[in-house]
Coordinates of C-alpha atoms and ligand atoms in Angstrom, one line a residue:
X1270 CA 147.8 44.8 103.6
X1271 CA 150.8 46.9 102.6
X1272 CA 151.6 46.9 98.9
X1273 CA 155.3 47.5 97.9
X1274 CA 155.4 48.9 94.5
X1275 CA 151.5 50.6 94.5
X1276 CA 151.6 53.0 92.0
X1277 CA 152.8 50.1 89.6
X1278 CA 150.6 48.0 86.8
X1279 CA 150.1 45.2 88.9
X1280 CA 148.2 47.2 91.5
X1281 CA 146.2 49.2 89.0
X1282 CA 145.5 46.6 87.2
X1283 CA 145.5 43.1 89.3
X1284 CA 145.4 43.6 92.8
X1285 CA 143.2 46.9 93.4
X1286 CA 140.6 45.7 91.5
X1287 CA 140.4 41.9 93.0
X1288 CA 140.1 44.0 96.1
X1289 CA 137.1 46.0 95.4
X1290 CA 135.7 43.0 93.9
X1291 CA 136.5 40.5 97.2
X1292 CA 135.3 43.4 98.9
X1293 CA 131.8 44.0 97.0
X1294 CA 131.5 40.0 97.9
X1295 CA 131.9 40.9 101.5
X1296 CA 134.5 38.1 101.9
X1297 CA 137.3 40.5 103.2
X1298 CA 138.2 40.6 106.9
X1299 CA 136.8 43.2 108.7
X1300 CA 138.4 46.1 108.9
X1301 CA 140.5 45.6 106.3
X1302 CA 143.1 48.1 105.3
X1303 CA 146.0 48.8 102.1
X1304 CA 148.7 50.5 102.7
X1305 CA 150.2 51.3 99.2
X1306 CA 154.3 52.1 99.7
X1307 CA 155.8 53.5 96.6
X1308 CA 158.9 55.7 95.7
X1309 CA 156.5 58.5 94.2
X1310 CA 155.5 61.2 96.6
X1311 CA 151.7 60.3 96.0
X1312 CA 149.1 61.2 99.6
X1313 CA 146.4 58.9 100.3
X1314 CA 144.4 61.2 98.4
X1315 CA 146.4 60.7 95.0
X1316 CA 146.4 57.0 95.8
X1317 CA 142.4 56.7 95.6
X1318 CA 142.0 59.0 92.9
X1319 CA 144.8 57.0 90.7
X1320 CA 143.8 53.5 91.4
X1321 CA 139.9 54.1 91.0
X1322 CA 139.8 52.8 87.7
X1323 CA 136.9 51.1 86.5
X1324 CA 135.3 50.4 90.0
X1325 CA 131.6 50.5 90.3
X1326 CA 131.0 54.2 92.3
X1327 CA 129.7 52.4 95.5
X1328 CA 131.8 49.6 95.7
X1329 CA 134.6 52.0 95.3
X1330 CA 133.3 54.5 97.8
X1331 CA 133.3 52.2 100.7
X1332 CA 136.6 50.6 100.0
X1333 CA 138.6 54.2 99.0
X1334 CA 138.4 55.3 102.8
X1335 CA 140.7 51.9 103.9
X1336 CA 143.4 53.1 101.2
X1337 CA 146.6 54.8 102.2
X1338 CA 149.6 55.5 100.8
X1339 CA 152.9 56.4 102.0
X1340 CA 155.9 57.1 99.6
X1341 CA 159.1 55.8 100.6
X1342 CA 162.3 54.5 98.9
X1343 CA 162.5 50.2 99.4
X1344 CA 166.2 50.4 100.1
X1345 CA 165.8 53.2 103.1
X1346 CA 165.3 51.8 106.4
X1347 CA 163.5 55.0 107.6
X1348 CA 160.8 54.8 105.4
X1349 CA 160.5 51.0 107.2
X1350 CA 159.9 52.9 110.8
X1351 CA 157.8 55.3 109.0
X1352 CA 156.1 52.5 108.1
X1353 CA 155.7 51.1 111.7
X1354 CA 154.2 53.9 113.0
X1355 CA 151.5 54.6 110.2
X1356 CA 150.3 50.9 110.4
X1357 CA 150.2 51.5 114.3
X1358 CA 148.4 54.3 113.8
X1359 CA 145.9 53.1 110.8
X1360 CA 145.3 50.0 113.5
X1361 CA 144.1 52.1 116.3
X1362 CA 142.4 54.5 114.3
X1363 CA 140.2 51.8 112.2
X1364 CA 140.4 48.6 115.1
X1365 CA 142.2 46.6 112.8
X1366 CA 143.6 43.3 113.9
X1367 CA 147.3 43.0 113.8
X1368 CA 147.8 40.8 111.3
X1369 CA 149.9 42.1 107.9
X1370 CA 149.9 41.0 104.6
X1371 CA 153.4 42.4 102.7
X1372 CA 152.7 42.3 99.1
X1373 CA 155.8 42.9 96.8
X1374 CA 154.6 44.1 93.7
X1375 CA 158.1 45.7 92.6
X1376 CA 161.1 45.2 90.4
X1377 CA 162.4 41.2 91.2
X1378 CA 166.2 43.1 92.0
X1379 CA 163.9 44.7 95.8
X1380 CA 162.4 41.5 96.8
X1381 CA 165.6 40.9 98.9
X1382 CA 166.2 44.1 100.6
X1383 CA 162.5 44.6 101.1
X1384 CA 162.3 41.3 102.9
X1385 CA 165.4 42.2 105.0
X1386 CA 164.3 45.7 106.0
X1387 CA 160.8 44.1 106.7
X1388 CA 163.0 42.2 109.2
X1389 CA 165.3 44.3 110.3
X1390 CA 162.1 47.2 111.2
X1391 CA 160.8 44.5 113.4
X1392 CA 157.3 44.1 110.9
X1393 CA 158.1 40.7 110.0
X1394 CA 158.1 38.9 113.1
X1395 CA 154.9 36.7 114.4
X1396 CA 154.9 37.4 118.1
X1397 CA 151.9 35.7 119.0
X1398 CA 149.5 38.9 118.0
X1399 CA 148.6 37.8 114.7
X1400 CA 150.4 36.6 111.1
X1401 CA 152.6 38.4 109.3
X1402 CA 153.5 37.3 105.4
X1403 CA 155.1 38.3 102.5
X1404 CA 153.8 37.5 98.7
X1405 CA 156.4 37.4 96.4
X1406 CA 155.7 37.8 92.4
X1407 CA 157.6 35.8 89.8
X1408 CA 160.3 35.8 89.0
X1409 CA 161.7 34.1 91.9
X1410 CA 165.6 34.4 91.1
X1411 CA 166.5 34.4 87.2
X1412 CA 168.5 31.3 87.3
X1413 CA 169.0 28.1 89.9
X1414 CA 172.4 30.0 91.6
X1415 CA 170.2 33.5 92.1
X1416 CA 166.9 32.0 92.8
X1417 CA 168.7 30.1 96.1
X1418 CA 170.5 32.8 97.0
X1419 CA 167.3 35.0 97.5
X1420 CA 166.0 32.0 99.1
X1421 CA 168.3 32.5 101.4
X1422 CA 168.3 35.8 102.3
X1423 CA 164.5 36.0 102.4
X1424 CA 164.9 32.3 104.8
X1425 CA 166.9 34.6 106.8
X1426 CA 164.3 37.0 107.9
X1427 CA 160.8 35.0 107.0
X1428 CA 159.9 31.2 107.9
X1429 CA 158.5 29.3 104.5
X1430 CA 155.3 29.1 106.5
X1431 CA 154.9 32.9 105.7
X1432 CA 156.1 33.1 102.1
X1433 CA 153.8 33.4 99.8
X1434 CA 155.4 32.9 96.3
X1435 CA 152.6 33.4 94.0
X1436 CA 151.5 31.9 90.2
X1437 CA 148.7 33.6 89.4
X1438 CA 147.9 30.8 86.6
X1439 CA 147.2 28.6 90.1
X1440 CA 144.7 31.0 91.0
X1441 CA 142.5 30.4 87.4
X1442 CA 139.2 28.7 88.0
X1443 CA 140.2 26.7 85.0
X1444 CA 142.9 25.7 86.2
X1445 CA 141.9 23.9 89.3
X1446 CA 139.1 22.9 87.4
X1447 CA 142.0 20.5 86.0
X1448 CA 142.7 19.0 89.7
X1449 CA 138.5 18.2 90.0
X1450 CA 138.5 16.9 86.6
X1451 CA 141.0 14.6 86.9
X1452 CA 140.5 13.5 90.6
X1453 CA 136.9 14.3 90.8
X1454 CA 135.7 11.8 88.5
X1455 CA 136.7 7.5 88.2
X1456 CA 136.4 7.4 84.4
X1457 CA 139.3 9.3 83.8
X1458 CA 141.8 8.4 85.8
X1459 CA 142.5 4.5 84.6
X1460 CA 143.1 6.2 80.8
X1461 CA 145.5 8.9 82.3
X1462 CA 148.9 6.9 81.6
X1463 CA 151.2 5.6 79.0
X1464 CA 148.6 2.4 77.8
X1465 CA 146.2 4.9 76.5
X1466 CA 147.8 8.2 75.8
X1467 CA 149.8 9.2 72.9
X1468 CA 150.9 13.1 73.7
X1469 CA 150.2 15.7 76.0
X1470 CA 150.6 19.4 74.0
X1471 CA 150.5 22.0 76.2
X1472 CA 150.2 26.0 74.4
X1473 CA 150.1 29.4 76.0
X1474 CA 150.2 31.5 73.2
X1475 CA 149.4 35.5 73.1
X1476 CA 148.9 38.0 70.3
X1477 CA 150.4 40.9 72.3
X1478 CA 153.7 41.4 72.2
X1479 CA 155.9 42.5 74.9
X1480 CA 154.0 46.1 75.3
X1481 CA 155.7 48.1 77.4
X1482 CA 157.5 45.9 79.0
X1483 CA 160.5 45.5 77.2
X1484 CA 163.3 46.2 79.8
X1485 CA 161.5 43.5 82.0
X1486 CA 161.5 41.3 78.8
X1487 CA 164.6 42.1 77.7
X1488 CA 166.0 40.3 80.8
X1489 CA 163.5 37.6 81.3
X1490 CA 162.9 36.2 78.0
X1491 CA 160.1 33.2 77.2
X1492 CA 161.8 30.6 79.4
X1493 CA 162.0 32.8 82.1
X1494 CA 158.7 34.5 82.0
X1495 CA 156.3 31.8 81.1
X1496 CA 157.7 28.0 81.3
X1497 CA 159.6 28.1 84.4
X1498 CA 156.3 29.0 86.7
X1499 CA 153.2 28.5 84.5
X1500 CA 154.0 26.1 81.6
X1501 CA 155.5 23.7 84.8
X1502 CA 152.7 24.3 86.8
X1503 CA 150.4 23.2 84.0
X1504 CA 152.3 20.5 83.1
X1505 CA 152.5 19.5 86.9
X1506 CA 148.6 19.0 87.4
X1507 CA 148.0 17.5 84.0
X1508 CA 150.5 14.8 84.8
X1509 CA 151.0 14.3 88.5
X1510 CA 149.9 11.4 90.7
X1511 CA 146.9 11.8 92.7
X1512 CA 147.9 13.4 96.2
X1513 CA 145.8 11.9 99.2
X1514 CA 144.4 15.6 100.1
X1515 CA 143.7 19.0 98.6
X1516 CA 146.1 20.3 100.9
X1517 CA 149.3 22.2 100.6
X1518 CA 151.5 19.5 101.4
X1519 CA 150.3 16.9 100.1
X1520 CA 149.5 19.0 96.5
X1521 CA 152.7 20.1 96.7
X1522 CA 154.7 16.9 97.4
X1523 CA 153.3 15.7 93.7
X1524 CA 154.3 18.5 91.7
X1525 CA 157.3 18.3 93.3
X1526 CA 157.7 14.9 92.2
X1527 CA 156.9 15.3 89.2
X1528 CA 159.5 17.5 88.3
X1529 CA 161.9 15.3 89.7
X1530 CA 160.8 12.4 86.9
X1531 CA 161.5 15.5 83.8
X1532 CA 164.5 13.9 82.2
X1533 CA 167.1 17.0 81.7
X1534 CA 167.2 18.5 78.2
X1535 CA 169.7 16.3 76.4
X1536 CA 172.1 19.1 75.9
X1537 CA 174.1 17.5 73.0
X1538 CA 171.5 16.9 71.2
X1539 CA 169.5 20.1 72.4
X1540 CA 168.3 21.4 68.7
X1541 CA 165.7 18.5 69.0
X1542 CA 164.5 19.2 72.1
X1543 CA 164.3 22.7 72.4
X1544 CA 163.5 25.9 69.4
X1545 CA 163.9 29.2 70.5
X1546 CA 162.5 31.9 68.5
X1547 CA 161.8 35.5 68.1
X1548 CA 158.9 37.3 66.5
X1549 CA 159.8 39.9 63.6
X1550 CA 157.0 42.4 62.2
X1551 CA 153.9 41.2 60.7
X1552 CA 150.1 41.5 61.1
X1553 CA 147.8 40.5 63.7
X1554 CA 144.0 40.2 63.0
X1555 CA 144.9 42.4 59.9
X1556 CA 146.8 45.2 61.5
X1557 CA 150.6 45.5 60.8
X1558 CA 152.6 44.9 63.8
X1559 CA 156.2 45.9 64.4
X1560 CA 159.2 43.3 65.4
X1561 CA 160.5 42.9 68.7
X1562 CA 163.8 44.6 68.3
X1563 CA 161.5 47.5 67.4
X1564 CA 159.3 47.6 70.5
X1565 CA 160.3 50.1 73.2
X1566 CA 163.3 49.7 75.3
X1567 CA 164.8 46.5 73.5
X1568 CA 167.9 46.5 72.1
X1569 CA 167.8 46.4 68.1
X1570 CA 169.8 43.1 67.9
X1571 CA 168.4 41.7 70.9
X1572 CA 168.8 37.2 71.3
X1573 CA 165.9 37.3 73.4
X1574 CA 163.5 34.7 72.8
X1575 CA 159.8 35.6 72.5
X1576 CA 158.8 32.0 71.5
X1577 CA 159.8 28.7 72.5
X1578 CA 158.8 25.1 71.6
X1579 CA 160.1 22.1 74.0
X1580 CA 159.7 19.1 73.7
X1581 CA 159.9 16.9 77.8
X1582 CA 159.9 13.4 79.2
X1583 CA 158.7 11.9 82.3
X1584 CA 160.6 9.1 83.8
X1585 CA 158.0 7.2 85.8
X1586 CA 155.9 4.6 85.5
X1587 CA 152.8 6.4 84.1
X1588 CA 153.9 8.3 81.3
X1589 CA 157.4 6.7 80.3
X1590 CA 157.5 6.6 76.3
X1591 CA 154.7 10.1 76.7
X1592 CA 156.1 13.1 74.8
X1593 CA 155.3 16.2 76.7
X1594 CA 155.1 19.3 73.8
X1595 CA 155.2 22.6 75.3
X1596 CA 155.1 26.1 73.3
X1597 CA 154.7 29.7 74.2
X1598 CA 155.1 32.9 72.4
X1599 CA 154.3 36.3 72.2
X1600 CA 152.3 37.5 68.7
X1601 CA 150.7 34.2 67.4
X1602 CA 147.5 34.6 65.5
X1603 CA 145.0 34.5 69.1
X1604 CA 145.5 33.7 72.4
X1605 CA 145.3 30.7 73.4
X1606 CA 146.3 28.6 76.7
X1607 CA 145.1 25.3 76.2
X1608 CA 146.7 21.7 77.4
X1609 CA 145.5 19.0 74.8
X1610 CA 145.5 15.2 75.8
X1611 CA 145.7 13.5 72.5
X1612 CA 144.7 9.4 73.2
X1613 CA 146.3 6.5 71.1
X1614 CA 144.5 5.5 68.1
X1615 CA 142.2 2.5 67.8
X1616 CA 144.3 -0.8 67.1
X1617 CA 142.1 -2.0 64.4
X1618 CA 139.9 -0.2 62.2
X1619 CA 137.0 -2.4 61.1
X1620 CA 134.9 -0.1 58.9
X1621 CA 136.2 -1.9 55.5
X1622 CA 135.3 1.8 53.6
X1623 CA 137.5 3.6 55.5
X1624 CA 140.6 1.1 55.6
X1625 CA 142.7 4.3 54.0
X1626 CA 141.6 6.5 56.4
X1627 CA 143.9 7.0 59.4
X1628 CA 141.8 5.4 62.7
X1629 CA 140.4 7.8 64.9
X1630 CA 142.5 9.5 67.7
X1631 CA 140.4 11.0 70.9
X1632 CA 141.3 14.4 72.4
X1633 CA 140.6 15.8 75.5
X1634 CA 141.3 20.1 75.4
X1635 CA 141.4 21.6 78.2
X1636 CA 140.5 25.6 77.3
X1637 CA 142.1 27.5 80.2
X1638 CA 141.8 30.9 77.7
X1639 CA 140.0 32.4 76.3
X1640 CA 137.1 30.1 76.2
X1641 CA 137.1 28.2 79.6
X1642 CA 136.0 24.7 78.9
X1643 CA 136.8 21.4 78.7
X1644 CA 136.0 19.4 74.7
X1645 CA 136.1 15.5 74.5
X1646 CA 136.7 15.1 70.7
X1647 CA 135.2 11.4 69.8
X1648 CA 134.5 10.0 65.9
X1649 CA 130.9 10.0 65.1
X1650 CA 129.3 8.4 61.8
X1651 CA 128.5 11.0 59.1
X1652 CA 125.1 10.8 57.7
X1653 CA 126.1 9.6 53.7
X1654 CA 125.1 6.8 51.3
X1655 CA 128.9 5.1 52.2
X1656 CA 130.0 5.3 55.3
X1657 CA 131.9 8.3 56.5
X1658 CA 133.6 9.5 59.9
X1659 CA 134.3 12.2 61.7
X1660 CA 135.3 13.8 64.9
X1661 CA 133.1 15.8 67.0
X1662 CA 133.1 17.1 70.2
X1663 CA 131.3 17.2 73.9
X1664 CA 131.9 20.4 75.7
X1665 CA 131.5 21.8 78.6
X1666 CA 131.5 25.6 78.3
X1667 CA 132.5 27.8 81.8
X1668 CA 131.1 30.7 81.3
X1669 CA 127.7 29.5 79.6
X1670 CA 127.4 27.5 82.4
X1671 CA 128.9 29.4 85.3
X1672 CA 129.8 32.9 83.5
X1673 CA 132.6 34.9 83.8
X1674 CA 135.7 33.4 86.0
X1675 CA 136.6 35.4 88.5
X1676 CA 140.2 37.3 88.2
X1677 CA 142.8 34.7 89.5
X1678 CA 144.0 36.7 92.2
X1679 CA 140.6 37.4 94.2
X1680 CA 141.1 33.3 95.2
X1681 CA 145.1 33.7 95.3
X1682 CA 144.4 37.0 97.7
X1683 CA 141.5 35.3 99.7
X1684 CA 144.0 31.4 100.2
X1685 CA 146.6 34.1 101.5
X1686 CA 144.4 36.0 104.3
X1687 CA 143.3 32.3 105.2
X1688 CA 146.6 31.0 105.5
X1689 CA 146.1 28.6 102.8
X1690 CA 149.2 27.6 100.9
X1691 CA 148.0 25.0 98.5
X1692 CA 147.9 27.3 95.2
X1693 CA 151.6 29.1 96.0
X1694 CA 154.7 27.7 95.1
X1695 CA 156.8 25.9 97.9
X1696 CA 160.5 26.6 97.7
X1697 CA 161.7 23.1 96.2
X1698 CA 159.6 23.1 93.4
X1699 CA 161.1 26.6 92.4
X1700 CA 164.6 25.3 92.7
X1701 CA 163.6 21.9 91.0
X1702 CA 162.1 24.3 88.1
X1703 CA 165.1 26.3 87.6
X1704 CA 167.2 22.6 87.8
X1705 CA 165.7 22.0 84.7
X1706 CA 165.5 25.4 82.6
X1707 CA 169.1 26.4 83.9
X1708 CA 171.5 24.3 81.9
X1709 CA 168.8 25.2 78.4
X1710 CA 169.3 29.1 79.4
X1711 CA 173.1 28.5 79.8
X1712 CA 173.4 26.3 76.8
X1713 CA 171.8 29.1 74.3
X1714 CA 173.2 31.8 75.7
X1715 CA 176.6 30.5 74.8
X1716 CA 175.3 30.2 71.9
X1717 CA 173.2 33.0 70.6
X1718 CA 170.7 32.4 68.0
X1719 CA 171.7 34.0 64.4
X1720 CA 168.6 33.6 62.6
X1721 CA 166.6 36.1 64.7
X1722 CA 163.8 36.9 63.9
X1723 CA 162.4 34.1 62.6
X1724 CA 158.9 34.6 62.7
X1725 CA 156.8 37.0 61.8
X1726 CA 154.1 38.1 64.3
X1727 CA 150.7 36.9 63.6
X1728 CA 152.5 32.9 63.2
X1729 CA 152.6 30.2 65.2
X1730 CA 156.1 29.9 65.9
X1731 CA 159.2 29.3 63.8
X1732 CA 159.1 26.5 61.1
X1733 CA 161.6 24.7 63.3
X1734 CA 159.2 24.1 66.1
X1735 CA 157.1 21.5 63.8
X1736 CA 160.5 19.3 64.3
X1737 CA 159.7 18.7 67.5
X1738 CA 157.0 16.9 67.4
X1739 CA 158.0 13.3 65.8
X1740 CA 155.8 13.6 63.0
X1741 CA 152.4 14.6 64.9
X1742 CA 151.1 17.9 64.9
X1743 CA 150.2 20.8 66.8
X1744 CA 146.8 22.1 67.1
X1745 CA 145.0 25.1 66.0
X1746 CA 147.3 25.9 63.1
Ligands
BG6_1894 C1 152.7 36.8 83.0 C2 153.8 37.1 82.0 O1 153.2 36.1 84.0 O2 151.6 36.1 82.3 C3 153.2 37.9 80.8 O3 154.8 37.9 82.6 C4 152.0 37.1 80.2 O4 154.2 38.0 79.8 C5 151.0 36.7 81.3 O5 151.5 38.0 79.2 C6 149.9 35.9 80.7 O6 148.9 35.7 81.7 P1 147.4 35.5 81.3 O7 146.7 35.3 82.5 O8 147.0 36.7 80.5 O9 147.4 34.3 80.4

């Protein structure tokens, strides 16, 4: 496995340790090596010591002696033959097999040029001695015209049988728990449509803000960083059809699809649609918290959105006249990534005490963060002289049953040394995702917001994003 961009955060704090830990399980190929390629003159020796990090001392002192580094620039095609020849060499000297795994853990602006020298040094071709393929992070382009044209220049070198495009949401335990939950059981499944369902609310809210990440941020944005790969995903496995195999294909065909039945963002009437907002200081859990124009590297009059609200409809036959809500922002109270399936209410209420009372509405949460589970809210009688309701809930708590999820890339890693494509991202859906966000990016950046900020950290949004929502509200506030 060669990692582009290993002295980054995403190997230290992602990759490196799903590897010790696929490792300790003994689930690796044998011999397995990384070859970490970075800009920074770092040895193999600087490598191990840098990206030890919490590893338990003899898992770590196995796995340390497969780790090498080799420090190169991405644009400079002899660092590409260097890299040859040390992969050569790291092959005869440990008996390695000849397949590679190219993992591009860099800046989005080298995925293009690393693809392209990978091609051009002869690494990425499959020549009958084994696979050769290329993970790519998000984000895959920044907008529909730049994501196909890297398409196309990475098409040029790789087939789409050896791109990898990951979403490490896919790889969440919880998350495919979704797929079993819905197509794993009958009793679900004949609710799971327009007769029965009212809403669908979909959250993926944080209380960090953008760290130190604010160049990336800066550029990227809400849209960009969460709802055109994981809010869609989510929203694609909540509300797809059935497909006839848990296979790439066929998963893959109905998310597809279902993004095809999103009805565009009515762009005349986008304020009701879409809220766009941007967190200013305040306190989280207590502690003041400073405003996003004052977090490192962002410009102090920055439009960037840190929160957005959206409100989506599908045009099919099972969830025509189904609102989709979707809202995520960085510093809201908690984190919190949760997709709520609010049911109708009962036609008739026919508890004479409780005429007033709105009739009961059923909820199914799914908890993807930060307690895994999955709660079936019902109305229960409340013991009383007069007869009272209320809702309760039925849950089913991951880690009390199972314990601790695994990080989502161990099973993302593991589906890529397998060849197993089901959990990456095929190359329609990405352009059928950026289809859909492109003319919303457009639209507000033509016109930039001017009441920025307009919400303080530690909320749950701007006041405008409880417009959306037709009169029902969101959870958890
Ligand atoms: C990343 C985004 O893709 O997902 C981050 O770039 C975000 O901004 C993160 O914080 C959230 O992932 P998780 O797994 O912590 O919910």
């Amino acid at each position: 496995m060669v990692i582009f961009g290993a002295t980054g955060d995403l190997t230290r704090r992602k990759l490196m340790p799903s590897l010790v830990s696929l490792a300790a399980k003994g689930v690796l190929p044998q011999p397995f090596n990384v070859v970490g390629y970075a800009i920074e003159s770092w040895d193999d020796q600087r490598f191990r010591e840098q990206l030890r990090g919490e590893a338990d001392p003899a898992q770590w002192q196995g796995f340390a002696a497969n780790l090498f580094y080799l420090s190169g620039d991405f644009r400079d095609p002899a660092g590409y033959a260097r890299l040859r020849e040390r992969l050569a060499q790291i092959d005869a000297q440990t008996g390695a097999h000849d397949n590679r795994l190219f993992y591009l853990a860099t800046p989005p602006s080298f995925y293009g040029d690393i693809v392209r020298q990978l091609g051009a040094a002869g690494l990425a071709r499959e020549d009958g001695h084994g696979w050769r393929r290329v993970v790519i992070e998000k984000p895959f382009g920044r907008d529909l015209a730049s994501a196909r044209a890297l398409d196309h220049e990475i098409g040029a070198v790789l087939k789409e049988s050896q791109i990898y495009r990951i979403d490490h949401y896919l790889g969440k335990e919880t998350v495919q728990n979704l797929l079993v939950f819905r197509f794993g059981n009958r009793i679900f499944e004949p609710l799971w449509n327009r007769e029965y369902i009212d809403h669908v609310q979909i959250t993926m809210a944080e209380s960090l803000g953008v760290e130190q990440r604010g160049k990336y941020y800066e550029e990227a944005g809400v849209i960009r960083d969460m709802f055109q790969n994981h809010m869609l995903q989510l929203l694609c496995l909540v509300a797809m059809e059935p497909p006839v195999a848990f296979e790439a294909d066929a998963v893959r065909d109905e998310t597809a699809k279902l993004l095809r039945a999103i009805r565009p963002l009515p762009l005349d009437d986008l304020h009701a649609w879409a809220v766009r907002g941007q967190y200013g200081a305040g306190q989280i859990d207590g502690q003041p918290v400073a405003a996003y124009r004052a977090e490192p590297n962002v410009a102090p009059d920055s439009t960037t959105p840190t929160f957005a609200a959206l409100k989506l409809r599908l045009d099919n036959w099972r969830w025509d006249g189904v609102p989709f809500y979707l809202r995520s922002g960085k510093r809201m109270p908690r984190k919190l990534t949760e997709i709520a399936v609010r049911f109708k209410r009962t036609p008739h209420l026919m508890f004479r005490p409780l005429r007033d009372r709105a009739p009961g509405a059923n909820t199914i949460a799914f908890n993807l963060q930060p307690d895994e589970g999955i709660a079936l809210s019902f109305e229960v009688k409340q013991p009383s002289d007069e007869l009272r309701m209320r809702s309760v809930d039925m849950r089913f708590d991951y880690d009390a049953m199972f314990g601790e999820p695994p990080e989502s890339y161990e099973a993302l890693l593991l589906d890529c040394m397998q060849g197993d494509q089901t959990l990456f991202v095929r190359v329609d859906w990405v352009d059928l995702a950026w289809r859909l966000f492109t003319p919303l990016l457009e639209a507000w950046a033509i016109a930039p917001p001017d009441d920025f900020p307009n919400y303080p950290a530690g909320a749950w949004g701007p006041p405008a994003a409880n417009m959306l929502t037709d009169n029902r509200r969101w959870r958890n506030e």
